[in-house]
mmCIF file of C-alpha atoms in Angstrom:
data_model
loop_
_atom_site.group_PDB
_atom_site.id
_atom_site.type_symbol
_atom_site.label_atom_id
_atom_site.label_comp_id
_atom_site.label_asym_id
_atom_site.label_seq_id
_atom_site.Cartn_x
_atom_site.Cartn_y
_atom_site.Cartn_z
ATOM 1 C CA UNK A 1 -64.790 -112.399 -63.491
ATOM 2 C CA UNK A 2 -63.013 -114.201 -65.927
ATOM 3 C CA UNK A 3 -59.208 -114.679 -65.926
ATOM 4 C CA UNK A 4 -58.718 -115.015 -69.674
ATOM 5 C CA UNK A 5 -61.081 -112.229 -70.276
ATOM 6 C CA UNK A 6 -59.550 -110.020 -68.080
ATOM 7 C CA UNK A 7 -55.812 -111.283 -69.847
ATOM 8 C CA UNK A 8 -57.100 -109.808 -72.875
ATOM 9 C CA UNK A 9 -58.085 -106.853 -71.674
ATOM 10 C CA UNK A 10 -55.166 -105.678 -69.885
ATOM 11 C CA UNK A 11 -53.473 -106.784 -73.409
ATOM 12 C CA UNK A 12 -55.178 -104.590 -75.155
ATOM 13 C CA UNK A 13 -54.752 -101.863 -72.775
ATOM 14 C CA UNK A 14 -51.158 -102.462 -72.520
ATOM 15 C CA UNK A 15 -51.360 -101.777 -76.514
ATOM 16 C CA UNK A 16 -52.747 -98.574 -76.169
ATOM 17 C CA UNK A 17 -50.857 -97.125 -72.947
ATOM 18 C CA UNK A 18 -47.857 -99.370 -73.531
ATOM 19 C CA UNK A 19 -46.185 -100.560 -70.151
ATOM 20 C CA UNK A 20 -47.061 -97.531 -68.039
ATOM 21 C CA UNK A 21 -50.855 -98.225 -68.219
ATOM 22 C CA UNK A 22 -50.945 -99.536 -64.567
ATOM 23 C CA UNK A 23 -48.784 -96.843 -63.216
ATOM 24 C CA UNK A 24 -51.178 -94.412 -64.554
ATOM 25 C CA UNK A 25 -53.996 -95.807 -62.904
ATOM 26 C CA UNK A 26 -52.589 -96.496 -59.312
ATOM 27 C CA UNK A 27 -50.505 -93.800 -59.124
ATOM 28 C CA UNK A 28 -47.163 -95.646 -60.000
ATOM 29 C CA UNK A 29 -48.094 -98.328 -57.229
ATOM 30 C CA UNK A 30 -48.180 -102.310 -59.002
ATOM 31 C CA UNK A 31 -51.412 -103.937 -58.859
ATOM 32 C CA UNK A 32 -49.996 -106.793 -56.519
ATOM 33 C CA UNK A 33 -49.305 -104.285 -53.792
ATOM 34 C CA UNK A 34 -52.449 -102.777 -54.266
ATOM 35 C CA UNK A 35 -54.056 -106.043 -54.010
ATOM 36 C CA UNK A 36 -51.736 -106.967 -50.810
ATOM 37 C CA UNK A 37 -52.636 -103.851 -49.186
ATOM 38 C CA UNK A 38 -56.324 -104.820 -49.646
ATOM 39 C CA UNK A 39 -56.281 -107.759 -48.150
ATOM 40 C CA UNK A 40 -54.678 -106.874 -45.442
ATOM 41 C CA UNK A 41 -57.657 -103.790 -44.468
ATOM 42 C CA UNK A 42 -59.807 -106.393 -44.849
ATOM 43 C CA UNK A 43 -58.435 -109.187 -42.535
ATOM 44 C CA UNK A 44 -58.307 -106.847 -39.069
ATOM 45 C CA UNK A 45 -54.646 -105.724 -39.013
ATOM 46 C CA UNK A 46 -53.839 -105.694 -35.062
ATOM 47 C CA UNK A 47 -51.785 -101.687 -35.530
ATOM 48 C CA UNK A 48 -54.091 -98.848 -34.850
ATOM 49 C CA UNK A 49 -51.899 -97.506 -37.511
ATOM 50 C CA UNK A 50 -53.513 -96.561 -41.019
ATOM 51 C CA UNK A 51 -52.243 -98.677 -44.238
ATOM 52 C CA UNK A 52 -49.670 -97.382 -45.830
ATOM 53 C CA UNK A 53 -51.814 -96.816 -48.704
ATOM 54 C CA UNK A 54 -54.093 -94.778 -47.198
ATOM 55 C CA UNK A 55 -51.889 -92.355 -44.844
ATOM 56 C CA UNK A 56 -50.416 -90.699 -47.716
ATOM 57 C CA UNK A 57 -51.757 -89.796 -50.574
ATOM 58 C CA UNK A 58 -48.724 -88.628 -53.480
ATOM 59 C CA UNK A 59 -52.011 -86.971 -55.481
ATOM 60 C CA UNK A 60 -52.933 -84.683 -52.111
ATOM 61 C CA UNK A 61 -50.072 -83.677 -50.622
ATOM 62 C CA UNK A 62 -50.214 -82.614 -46.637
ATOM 63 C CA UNK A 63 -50.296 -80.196 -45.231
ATOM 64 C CA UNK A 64 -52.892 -78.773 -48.169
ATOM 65 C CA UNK A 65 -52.351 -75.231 -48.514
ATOM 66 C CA UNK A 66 -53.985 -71.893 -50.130
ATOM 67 C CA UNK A 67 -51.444 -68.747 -51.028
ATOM 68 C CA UNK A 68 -53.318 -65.304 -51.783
ATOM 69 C CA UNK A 69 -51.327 -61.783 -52.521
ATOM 70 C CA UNK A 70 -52.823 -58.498 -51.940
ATOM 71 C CA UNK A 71 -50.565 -55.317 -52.979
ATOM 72 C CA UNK A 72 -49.019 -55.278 -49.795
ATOM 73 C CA UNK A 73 -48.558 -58.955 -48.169
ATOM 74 C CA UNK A 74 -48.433 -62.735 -49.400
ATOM 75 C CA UNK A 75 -50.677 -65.134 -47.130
ATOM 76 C CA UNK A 76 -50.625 -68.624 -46.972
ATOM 77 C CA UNK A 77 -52.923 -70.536 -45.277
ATOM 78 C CA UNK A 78 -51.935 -74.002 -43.806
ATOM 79 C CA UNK A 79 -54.709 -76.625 -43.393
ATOM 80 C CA UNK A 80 -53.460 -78.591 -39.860
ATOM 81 C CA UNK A 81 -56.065 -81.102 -38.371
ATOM 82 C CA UNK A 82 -54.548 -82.957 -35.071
ATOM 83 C CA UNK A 83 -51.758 -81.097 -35.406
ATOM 84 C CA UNK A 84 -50.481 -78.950 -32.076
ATOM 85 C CA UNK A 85 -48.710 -75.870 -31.992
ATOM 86 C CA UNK A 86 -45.658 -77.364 -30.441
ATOM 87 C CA UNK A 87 -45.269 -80.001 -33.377
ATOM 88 C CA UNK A 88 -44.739 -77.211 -35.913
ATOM 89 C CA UNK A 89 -41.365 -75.873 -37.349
ATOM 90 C CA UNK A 90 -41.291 -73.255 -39.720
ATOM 91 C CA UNK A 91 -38.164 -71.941 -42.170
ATOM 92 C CA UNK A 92 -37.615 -70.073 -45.155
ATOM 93 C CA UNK A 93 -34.251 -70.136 -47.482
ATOM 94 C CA UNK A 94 -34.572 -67.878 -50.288
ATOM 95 C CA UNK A 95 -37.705 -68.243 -52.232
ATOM 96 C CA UNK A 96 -39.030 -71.494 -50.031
ATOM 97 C CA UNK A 97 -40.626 -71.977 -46.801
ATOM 98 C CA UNK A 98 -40.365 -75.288 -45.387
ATOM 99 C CA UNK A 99 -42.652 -76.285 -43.167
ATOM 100 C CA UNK A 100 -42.092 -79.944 -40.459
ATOM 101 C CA UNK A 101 -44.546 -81.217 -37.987
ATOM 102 C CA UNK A 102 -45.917 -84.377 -36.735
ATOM 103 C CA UNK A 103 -49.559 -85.383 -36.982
ATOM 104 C CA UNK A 104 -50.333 -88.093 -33.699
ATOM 105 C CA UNK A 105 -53.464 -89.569 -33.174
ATOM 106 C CA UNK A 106 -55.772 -88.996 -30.484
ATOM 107 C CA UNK A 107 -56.449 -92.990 -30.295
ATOM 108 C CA UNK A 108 -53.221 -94.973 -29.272
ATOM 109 C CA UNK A 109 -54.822 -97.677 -27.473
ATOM 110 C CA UNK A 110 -58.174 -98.533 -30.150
ATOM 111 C CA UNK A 111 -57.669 -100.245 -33.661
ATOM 112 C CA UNK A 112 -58.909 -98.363 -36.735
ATOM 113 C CA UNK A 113 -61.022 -99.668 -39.096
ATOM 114 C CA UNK A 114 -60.761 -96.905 -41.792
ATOM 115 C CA UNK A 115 -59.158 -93.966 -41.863
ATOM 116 C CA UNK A 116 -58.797 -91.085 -44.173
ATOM 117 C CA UNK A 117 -56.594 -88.495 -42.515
ATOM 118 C CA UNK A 118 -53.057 -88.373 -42.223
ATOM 119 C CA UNK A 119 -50.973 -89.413 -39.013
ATOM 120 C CA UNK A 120 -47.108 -89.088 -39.271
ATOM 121 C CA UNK A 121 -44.711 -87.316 -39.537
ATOM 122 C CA UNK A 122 -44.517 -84.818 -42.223
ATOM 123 C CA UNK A 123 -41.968 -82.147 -44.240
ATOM 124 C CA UNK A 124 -43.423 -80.136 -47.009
ATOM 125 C CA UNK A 125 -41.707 -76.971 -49.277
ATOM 126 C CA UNK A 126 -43.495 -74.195 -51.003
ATOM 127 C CA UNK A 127 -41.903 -72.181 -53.151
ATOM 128 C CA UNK A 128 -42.934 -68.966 -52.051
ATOM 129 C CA UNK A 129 -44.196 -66.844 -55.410
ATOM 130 C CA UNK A 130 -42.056 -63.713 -53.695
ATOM 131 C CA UNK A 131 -38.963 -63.691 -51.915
ATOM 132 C CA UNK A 132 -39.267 -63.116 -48.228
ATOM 133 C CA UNK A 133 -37.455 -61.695 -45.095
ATOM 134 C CA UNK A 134 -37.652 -63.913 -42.502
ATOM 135 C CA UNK A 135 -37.382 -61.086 -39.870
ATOM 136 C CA UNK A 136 -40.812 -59.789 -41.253
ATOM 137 C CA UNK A 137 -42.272 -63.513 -41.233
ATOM 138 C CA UNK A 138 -45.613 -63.833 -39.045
ATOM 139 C CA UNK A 139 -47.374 -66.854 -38.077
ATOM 140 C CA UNK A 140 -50.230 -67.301 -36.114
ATOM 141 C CA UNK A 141 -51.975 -71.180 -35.564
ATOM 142 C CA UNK A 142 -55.343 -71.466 -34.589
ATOM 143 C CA UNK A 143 -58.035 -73.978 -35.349
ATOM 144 C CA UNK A 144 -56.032 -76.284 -37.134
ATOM 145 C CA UNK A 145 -55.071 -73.520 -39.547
ATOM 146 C CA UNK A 146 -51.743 -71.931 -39.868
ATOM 147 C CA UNK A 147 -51.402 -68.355 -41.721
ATOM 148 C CA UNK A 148 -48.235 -67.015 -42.695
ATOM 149 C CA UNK A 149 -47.753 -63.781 -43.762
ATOM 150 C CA UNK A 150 -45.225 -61.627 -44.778
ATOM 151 C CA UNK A 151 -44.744 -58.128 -46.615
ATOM 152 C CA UNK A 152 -44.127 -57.661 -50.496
ATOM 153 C CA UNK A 153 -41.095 -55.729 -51.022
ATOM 154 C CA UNK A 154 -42.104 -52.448 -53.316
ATOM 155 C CA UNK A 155 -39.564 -51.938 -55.813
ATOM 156 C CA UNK A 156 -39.815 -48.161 -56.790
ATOM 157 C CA UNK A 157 -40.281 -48.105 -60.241
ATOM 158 C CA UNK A 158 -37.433 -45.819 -62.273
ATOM 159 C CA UNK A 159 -38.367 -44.345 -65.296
ATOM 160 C CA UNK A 160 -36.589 -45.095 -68.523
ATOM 161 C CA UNK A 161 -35.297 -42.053 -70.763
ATOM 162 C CA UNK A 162 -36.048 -42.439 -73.957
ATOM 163 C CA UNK A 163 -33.226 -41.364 -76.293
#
């Protein structure tokens, strides 16, 4: 590819996004860094770690999670790979419920190569779309998925006189 060419390019994108037209593309990370981060995949890093770049992803946030509501309960459903049951911490203050835990891998003593999953440590907050109790707070982990659940409070509804 052509240096100049590619000069003029990123000129004329610059025009047309103005300075934020590389943050948009790699999610607010420079080009250099991404380029650094490359190089170093592809020269055999010694860590069985994952890159940086790769063990957390700002666009996918971990753990993913799906919330339903019937009438009578709010569920959410964790998704937990690799994670054990004794890693997990659960909490709820007001309308949020924190959840902590530590993904390890399996593989201490190999190298990887590539890696897509997450391995770490990890805090995430949901803001719950109904208040909860945290005396009527299940959870139950099994399969690498984590469901919470907890009751809707029924508000009676009063009836308004109409004057």
């Amino acid at each position: 590819m052509d240096p100049e060419r590619l000069k003029q390019w990123m000129e004329i994108a610059k025009s047309f996004q103005g300075n934020d037209f590389w943050s948009s593309i790699f999610d607010n990370e420079n080009p250099q860094n991404m380029m650094n981060q490359f190089a170093d995949m592809t020269k055999g890093s010694q860590t069985n770690k994952p890159p940086q770049s790769l063990q957390k992803s700002s666009s996918s946030p971990f753990p993913r999670v799906d919330i339903f509501m019937s009438n009578y309960e709010v569920i959410l459903i964790f998704e937990l790979p690799g994670v054990k049951k004794g890693d997990l911490e659960l909490a709820v203050s007001g309308r949020h419920l924190i959840i902590k835990g530590n993904v390890k891998s399996e593989n201490q003593d190999i190298r990887a190569i590539h890696t897509e999953r997450y391995y770490g440590p990890f805090e995430r907050t949901i803001e719950l779309p109904e208040p909860a109790e945290e005396t009527n707070i299940t959870a139950v982990f099994q399969e690498g998925l984590l469901e919470v659940t907890y009751p809707r409070i029924q508000r009676e509804k009063n009836r308004i006189k109409i004057k």
